[in-house]
XYZ file of C-alpha atoms in Angstrom:
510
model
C 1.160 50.243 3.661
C 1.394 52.079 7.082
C 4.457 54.685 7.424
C 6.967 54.371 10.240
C 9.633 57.006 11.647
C 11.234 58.291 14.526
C 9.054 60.194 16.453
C 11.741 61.162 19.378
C 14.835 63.739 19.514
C 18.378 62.699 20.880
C 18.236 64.476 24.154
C 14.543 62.982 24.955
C 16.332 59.656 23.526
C 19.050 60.004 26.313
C 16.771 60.835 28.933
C 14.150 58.011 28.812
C 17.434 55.973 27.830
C 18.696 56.850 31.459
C 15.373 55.752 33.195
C 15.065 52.732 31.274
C 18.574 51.638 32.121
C 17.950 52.290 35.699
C 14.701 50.633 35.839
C 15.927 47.651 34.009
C 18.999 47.239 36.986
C 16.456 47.988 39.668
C 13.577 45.328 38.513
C 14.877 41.892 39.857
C 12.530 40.333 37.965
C 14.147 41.402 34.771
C 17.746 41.427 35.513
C 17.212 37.818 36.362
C 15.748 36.718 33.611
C 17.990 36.083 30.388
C 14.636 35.008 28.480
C 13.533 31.261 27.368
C 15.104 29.699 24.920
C 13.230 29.137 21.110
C 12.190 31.340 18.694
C 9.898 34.025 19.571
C 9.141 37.233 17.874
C 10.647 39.436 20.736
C 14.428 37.569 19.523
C 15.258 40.347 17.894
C 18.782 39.810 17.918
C 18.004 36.136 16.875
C 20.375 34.520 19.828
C 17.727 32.127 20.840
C 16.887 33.871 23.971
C 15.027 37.393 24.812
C 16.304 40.016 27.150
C 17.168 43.259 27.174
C 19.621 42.967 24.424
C 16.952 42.441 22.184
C 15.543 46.231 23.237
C 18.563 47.498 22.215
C 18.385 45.636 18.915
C 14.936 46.330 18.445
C 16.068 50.363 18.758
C 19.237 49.531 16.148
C 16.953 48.321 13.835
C 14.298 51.203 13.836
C 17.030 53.466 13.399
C 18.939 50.915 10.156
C 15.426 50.375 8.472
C 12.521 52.574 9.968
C 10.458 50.885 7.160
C 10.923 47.221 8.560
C 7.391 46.166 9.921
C 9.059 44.147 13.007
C 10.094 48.018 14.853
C 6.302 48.318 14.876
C 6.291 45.803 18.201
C 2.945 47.714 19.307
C 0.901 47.792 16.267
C 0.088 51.151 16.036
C 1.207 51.613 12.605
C 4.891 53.512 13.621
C 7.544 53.536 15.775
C 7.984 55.100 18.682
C 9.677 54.859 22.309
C 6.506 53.280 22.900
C 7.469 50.202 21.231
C 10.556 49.438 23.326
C 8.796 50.200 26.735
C 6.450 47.739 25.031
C 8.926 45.054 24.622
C 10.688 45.755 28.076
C 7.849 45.568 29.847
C 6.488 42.061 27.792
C 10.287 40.756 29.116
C 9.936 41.228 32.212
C 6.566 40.033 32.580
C 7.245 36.543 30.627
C 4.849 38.006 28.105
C 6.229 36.478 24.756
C 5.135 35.489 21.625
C 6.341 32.089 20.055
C 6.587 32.030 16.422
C 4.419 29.713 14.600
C 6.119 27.665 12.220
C 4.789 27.885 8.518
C 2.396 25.926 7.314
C 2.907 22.889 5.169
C 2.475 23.811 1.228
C 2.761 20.421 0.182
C 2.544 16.500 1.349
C 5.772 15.024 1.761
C 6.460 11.215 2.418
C 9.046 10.869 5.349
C 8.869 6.781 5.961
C 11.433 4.074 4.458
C 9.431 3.215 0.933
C 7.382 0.230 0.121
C 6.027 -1.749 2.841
C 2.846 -3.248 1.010
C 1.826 -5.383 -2.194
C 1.756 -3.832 -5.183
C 0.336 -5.177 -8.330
C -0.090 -4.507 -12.587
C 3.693 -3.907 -13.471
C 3.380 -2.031 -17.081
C 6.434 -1.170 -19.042
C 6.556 1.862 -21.996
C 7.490 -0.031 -25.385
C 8.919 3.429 -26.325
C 10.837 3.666 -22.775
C 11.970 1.126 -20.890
C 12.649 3.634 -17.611
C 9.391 4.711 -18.056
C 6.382 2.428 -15.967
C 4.335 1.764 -13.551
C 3.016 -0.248 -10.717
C -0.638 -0.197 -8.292
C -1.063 -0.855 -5.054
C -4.849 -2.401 -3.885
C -4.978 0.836 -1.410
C -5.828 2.767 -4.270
C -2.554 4.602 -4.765
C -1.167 4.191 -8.364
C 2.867 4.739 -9.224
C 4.559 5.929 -12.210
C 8.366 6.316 -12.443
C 10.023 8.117 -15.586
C 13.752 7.998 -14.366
C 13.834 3.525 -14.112
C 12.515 3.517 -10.272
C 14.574 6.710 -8.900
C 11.787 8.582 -7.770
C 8.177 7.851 -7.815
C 4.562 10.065 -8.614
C 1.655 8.482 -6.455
C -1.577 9.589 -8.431
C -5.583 8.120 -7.486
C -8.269 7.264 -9.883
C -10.625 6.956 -7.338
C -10.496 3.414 -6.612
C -7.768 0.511 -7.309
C -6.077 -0.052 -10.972
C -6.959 -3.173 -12.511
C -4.816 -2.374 -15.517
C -2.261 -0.391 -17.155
C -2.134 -0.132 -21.286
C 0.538 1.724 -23.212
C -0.409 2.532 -26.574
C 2.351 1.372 -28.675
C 1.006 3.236 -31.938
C 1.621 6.728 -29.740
C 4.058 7.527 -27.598
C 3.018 9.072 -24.304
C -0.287 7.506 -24.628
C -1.564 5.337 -21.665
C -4.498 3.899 -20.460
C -5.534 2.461 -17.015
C -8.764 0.703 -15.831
C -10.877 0.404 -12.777
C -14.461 1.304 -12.478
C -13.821 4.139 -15.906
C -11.213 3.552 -18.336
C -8.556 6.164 -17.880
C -6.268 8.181 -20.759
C -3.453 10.105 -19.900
C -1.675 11.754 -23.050
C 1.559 12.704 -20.835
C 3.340 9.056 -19.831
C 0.653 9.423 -16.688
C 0.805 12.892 -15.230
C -2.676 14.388 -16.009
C -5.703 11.593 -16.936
C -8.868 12.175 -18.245
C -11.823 9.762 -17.690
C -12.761 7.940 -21.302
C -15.525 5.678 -20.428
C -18.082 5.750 -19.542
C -18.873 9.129 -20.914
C -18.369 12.124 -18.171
C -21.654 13.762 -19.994
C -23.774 10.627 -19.129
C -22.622 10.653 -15.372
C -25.373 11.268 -13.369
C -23.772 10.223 -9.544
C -20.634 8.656 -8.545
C -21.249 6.103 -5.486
C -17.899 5.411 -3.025
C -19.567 3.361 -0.500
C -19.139 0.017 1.828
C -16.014 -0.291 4.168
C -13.618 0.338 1.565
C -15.411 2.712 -0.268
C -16.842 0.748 -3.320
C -16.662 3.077 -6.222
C -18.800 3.325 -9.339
C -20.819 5.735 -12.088
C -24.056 5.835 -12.340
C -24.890 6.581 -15.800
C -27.986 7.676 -18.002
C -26.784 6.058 -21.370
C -27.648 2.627 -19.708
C -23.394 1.089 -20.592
C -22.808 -1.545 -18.096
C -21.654 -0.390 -14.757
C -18.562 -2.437 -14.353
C -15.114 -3.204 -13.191
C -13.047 -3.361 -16.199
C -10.613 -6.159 -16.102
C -8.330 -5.607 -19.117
C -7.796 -2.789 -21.856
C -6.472 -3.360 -25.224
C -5.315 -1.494 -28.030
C -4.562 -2.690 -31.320
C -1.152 -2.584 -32.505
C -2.383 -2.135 -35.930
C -4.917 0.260 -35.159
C -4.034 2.968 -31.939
C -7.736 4.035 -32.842
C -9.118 0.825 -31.827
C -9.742 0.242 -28.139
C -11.419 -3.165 -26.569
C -12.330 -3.456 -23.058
C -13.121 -6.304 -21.288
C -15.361 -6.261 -18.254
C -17.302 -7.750 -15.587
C -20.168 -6.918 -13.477
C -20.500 -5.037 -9.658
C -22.687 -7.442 -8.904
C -24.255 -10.803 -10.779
C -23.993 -11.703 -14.451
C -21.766 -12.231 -17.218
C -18.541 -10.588 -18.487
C -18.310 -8.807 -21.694
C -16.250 -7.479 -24.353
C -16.574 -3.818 -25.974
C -15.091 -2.196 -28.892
C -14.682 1.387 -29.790
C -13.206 2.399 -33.091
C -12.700 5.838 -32.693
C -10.059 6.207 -29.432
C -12.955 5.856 -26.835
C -15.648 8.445 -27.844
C -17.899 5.882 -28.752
C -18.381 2.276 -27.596
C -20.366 -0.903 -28.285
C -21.053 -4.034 -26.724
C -19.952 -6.885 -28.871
C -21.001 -9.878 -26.636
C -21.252 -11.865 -23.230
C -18.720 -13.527 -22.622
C -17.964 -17.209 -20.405
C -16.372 -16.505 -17.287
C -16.529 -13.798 -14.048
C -13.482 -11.915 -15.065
C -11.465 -11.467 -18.478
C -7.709 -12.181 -18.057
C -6.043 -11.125 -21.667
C -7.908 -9.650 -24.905
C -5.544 -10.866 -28.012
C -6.768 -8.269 -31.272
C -7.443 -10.100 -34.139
C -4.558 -8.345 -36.310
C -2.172 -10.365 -34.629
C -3.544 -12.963 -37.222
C -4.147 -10.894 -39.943
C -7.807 -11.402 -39.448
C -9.163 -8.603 -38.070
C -12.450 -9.173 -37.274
C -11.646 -11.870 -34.796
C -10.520 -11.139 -31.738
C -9.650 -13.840 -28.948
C -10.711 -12.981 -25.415
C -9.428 -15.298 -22.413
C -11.165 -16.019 -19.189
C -10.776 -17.750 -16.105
C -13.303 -20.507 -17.616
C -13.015 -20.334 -21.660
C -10.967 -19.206 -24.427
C -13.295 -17.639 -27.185
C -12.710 -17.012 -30.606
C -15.601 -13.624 -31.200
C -16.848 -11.628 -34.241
C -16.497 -8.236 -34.095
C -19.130 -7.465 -36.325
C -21.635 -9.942 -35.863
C -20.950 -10.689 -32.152
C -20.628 -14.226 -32.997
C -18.992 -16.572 -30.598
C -16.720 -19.713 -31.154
C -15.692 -20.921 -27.901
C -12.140 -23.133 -27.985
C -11.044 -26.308 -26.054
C -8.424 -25.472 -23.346
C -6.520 -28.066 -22.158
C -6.974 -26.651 -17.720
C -8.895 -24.819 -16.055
C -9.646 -22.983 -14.320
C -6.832 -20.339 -15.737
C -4.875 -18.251 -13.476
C -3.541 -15.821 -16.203
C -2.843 -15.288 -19.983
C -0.384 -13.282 -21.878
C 1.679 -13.614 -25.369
C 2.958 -11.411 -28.450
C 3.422 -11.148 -31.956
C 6.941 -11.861 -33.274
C 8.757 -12.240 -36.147
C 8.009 -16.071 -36.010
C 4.028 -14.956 -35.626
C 2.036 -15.039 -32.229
C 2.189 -17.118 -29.511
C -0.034 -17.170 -26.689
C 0.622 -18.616 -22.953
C -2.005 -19.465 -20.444
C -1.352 -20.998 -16.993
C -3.553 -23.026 -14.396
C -3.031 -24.589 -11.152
C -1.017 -27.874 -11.332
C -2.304 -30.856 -9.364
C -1.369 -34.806 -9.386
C -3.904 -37.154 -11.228
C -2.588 -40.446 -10.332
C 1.372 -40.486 -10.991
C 0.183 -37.497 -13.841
C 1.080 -33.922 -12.703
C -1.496 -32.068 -14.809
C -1.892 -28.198 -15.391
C 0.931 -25.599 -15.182
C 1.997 -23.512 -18.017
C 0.409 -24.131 -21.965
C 1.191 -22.221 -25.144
C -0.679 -22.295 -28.709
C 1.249 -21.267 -31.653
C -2.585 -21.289 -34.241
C -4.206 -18.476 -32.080
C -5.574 -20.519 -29.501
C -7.003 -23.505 -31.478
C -4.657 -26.000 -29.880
C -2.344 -25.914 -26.738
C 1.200 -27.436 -26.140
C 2.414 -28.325 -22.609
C 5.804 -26.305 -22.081
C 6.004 -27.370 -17.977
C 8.228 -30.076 -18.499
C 11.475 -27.933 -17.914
C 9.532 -26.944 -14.755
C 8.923 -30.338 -13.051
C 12.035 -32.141 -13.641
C 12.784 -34.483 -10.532
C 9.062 -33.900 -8.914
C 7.384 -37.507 -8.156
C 3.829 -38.264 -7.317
C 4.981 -38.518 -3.716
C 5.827 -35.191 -3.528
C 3.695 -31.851 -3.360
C 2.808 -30.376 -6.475
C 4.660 -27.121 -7.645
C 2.820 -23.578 -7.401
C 3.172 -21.127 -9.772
C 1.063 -17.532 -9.671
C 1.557 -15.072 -12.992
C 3.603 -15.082 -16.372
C 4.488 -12.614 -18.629
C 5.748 -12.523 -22.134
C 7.436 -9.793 -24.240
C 4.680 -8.605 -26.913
C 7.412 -7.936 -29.333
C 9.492 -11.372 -28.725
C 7.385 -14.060 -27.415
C 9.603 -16.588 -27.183
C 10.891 -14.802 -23.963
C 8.388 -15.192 -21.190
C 8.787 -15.077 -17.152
C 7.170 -16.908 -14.547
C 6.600 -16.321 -10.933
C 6.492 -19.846 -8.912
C 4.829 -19.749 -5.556
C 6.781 -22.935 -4.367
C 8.642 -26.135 -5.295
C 8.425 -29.169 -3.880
C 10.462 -29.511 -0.459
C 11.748 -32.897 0.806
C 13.903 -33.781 3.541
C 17.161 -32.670 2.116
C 15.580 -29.709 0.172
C 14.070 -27.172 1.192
C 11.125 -25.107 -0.758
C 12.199 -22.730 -3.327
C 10.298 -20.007 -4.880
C 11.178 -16.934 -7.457
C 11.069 -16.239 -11.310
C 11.859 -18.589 -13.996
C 12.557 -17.749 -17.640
C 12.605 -19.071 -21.207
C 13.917 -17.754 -23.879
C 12.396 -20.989 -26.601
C 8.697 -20.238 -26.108
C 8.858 -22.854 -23.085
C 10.497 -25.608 -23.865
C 13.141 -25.116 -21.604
C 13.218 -23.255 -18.166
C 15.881 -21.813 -15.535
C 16.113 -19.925 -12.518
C 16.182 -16.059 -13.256
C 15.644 -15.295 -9.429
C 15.865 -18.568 -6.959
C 15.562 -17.939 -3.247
C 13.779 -19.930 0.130
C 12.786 -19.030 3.217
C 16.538 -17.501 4.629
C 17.924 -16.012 1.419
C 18.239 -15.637 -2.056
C 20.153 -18.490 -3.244
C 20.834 -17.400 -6.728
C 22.803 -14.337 -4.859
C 21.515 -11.530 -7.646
C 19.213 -9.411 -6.118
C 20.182 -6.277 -4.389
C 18.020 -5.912 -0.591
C 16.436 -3.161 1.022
C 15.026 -2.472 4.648
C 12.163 -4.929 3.778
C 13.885 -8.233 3.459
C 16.704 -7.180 5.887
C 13.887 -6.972 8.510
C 11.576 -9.529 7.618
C 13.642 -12.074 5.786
C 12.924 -12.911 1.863
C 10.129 -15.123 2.292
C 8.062 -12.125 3.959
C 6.570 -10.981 0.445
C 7.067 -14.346 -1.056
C 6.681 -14.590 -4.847
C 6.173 -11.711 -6.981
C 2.323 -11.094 -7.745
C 2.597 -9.174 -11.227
C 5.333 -9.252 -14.051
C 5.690 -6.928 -16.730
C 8.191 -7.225 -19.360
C 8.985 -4.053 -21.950
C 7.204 -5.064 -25.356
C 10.508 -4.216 -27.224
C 13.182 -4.872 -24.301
C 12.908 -8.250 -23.381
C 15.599 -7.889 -20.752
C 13.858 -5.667 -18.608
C 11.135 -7.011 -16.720
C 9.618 -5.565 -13.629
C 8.060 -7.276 -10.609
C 5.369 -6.092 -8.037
C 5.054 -7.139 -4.194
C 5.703 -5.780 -0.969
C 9.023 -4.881 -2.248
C 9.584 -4.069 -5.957
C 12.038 -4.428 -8.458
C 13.554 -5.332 -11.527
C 15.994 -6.106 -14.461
C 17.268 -4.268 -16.977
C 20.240 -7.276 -18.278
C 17.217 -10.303 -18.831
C 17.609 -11.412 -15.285
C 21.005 -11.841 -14.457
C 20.517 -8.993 -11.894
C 17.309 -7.548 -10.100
C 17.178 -4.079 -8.183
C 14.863 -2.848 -5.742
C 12.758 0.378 -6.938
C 11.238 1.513 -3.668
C 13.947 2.348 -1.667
C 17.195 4.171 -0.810
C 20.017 2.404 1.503
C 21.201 5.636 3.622
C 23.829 3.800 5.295
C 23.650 2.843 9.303
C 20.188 0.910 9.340
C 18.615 4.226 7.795
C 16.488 3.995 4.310
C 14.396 7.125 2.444
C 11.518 6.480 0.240
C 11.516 6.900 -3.166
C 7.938 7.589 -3.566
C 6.669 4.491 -4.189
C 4.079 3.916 -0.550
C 1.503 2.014 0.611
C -1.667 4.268 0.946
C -4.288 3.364 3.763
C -7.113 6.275 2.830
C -9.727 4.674 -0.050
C -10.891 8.028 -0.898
C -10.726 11.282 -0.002
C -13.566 13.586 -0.571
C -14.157 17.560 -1.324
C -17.411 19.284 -1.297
């Protein structure tokens, strides 16, 4: 560290004082000239402005602290008289030195929150303020404190599912291109499949930078659709998959967390839409897999395939749970008008997927053949109570004297009847339970429309979250919904709560 001191004796300090002083009143230039305001490293005296003043305080402080590196205006290591003549004359030649503010040691969101769709809601069985959402930019969102405050984390490319274990708490799985474990509720992840020793390149190409493995153990290179693991069984993983480019889907298995995998079987269909394990059943072994086209009924250990009659297609979405009353299992298809028959909608099967039951009637009340047919977009059931499921409908039927409607439904009767959890059209929401942000204040409610995902808490049936341009959810089984991505400041002014719309697909380090 360089020394400083005081290099000059009182009466040499009053002399040059005197000749300073005089030269200072005698220099227009300089008497004139009360400095520029902002901050600049001659603002000694830290008024905002430089002038001789800040001379003076320049000399106070050499004399305070000697060892304060700021006395040391000239850089020579010490100070001296030299520095002030230094400073004077930078002063009265304009010759200052603006501060540079400090750089950035972090990213830090500044917009209103939300603003985009996100998708894949995902509850924790073990906490119900503990899940998470995806947006298709790429970011993915986990909340621990019920949709306070957000973490934005990337797995290179978009989510396609979220997995809690419910055999281990703080156990969760997510799926794109690689299946994802993170042992922490979703800080820190570590890639499970395919295996990082059998990586030879990673490829993030095409206009929105098309991500995949290329691998040496010749596994499929996929997108993985849906993860499951078995409640009976926390050790026992099955992924279900489909293709980059041509050919069929397919179901693995791994029995040991992930370290090892196998491919069971094709499967009928382009994408999986729910795996349902076999223990649900008590038969192990067989595990049902549902797809846009087919609902099959596979071996485990033999591979072999029993495909099962459904009663539409193609499906839209599948979901269900194991109760106390056994499992049930929902799928739902487009609806459409055969004649004066409205056909489709939502199904549920009660003998693990060996026959279906239309449960739309409680939907469809009032519709006639000379009306539209009614649109409805994603369900979700608790996996602990699956008599309680919610629904997301698109539209209803408008006539003359009503206008469209769209929202959530619920049951709580596996079905057989329905009502409005959430009910709003084009203006507002009618039902008059759901708490706005900046989003639908600026754009009205029918900007975002229906939600896109639903995810109910396996052992909280009354809290269900929903994804779209502006999330939220319930924690009292609909009777109220919150939004999660934003704060009301009061005056027209909202803060984010970390939950963003990202617009970079990857971002790359050498």
């Amino acid at each position: 560290m360089p020394s400083y001191r005081i290099s000059l004796c009182p009466p040499a300090v009053c002399l040059v004082w005197a000749g300073l002083l005089a030269w200072c009143f005698l220099s227009p230039a300089l008497a004139q000239m009360p400095g520029p305001a902002g901050s600049y490293l001659e603002d000694y005296n830290g008024d905002g402005k430089v002038s001789i003043s800040d001379v003076i305080a320049l000399l106070l402080l050499s004399r305070e602290d000697p060892q304060d590196p700021r006395v040391d205006y000239n850089g020579d290591g010490k100070f001296s008289i030299s520095d002030a003549i230094a400073l004077l004359i930078n002063i009265r030649d304009g010759n200052l030195h603006p501060l540079e503010e400090p750089a950035a040691d972090h990213w830090q969101v500044i917009g209103p929150g939300g603003g985009g769709a996100m998708f894949v809601p995902a509850v924790d069985p073990f906490d119900p303020a503990h899940y998470f959402v995806v947006c298709d930019m790429t970011g993915a969102y986990v909340t621990f404190d019920d949709g306070v405050s957000w973490r934005m984390f990337n797995l290179r490319t978009r989510v396609q599912d979220i997995e809690f274990d419910p055999t281990s708490q703080g156990t969760v799985y997510a799926a794109n291109t690689g299946l994802y474990r993170s042992e922490d509720g979703g800080v820190r992840w570590r890639l499970v499949y395919p295996d990082p020793s059998q990586i030879i390149s990673e490829q993030m190409v095409g206009d929105h930078a098309e991500q995949w493995y290329e691998t040496t153990d010749g596994m499929p290179d996929a997108e993985i659709d849906k993860i499951r693991v078995d409640p009976a069984d926390g050790d026992h993983l099955y992924l279900g998959l489909h293709p980059r480019w041509d050919g069929p889907a397919r179901l693995l298995v791994s029995s040991d967390r992930g370290a090892d995998w196998r491919v069971v079987c094709s499967l009928e269909g382009g994408s999986v839409l729910a795996i349902f394990p076999g223990s649900w059943w008590d038969n192990p072994d067989k595990v049902t897999v549902v797809t846009e086209e087919a609902c099959l009924r596979i071996s485990e250990s033999s591979g072999e395939v029993t495909s099962l009659e459904l009663p539409a297609a193609p499906l839209l979405c599948a979901d269900g749970g194991r109760g106390e009353e056994g499992a049930a299992v929902y799928i739902l298809s487009g609806m459409w008008w055969s004649g004066k028959d409205l056909l489709g909608g939502v199904y549920r099967s009660d003998d693990g997927c060996s026959s279906w039951t239309p449960v739309s009637a409680g939907l469809v009340k009032g519709i006639s053949s000379t009306m539209d047919a009614p649109s409805f977009n994603v369900l979700a059931a608790c996996r602990n109570r699956p008599e309680i499921v919610y629904l997301s409908c698109e539209s209803t039927p408008a006539t003359s004297d009503v206008p469209y409607y769209y929202g959530i439904y619920k049951t709580t009767d596996k079905g057989e009847t329905w009502s409005w959890a959430l009910k709003a059209d084009w203006n507002s929401y009618v039902s008059n339970n759901y708490s706005e942000s900046w989003l639908t204040r600026s754009y009205g409610t029918g900007y975002s429309g229906s939600p896109n995902g639903l995810g109910v808490c396996p052992t909280d049936p009354d809290v269900c979250l929903a994804s779209d341009g502006h999330s939220f959810r319930t924690a009292d089984g609909g009777e109220t919904w919150q939004t999660v991505y934003s704060n009301d400041m009061g005056g027209g002014a909202y803060s984010s709560r970390g939950l963003d719309v990202t617009t970079c697909y990857g971002v790359h380090f050498d």
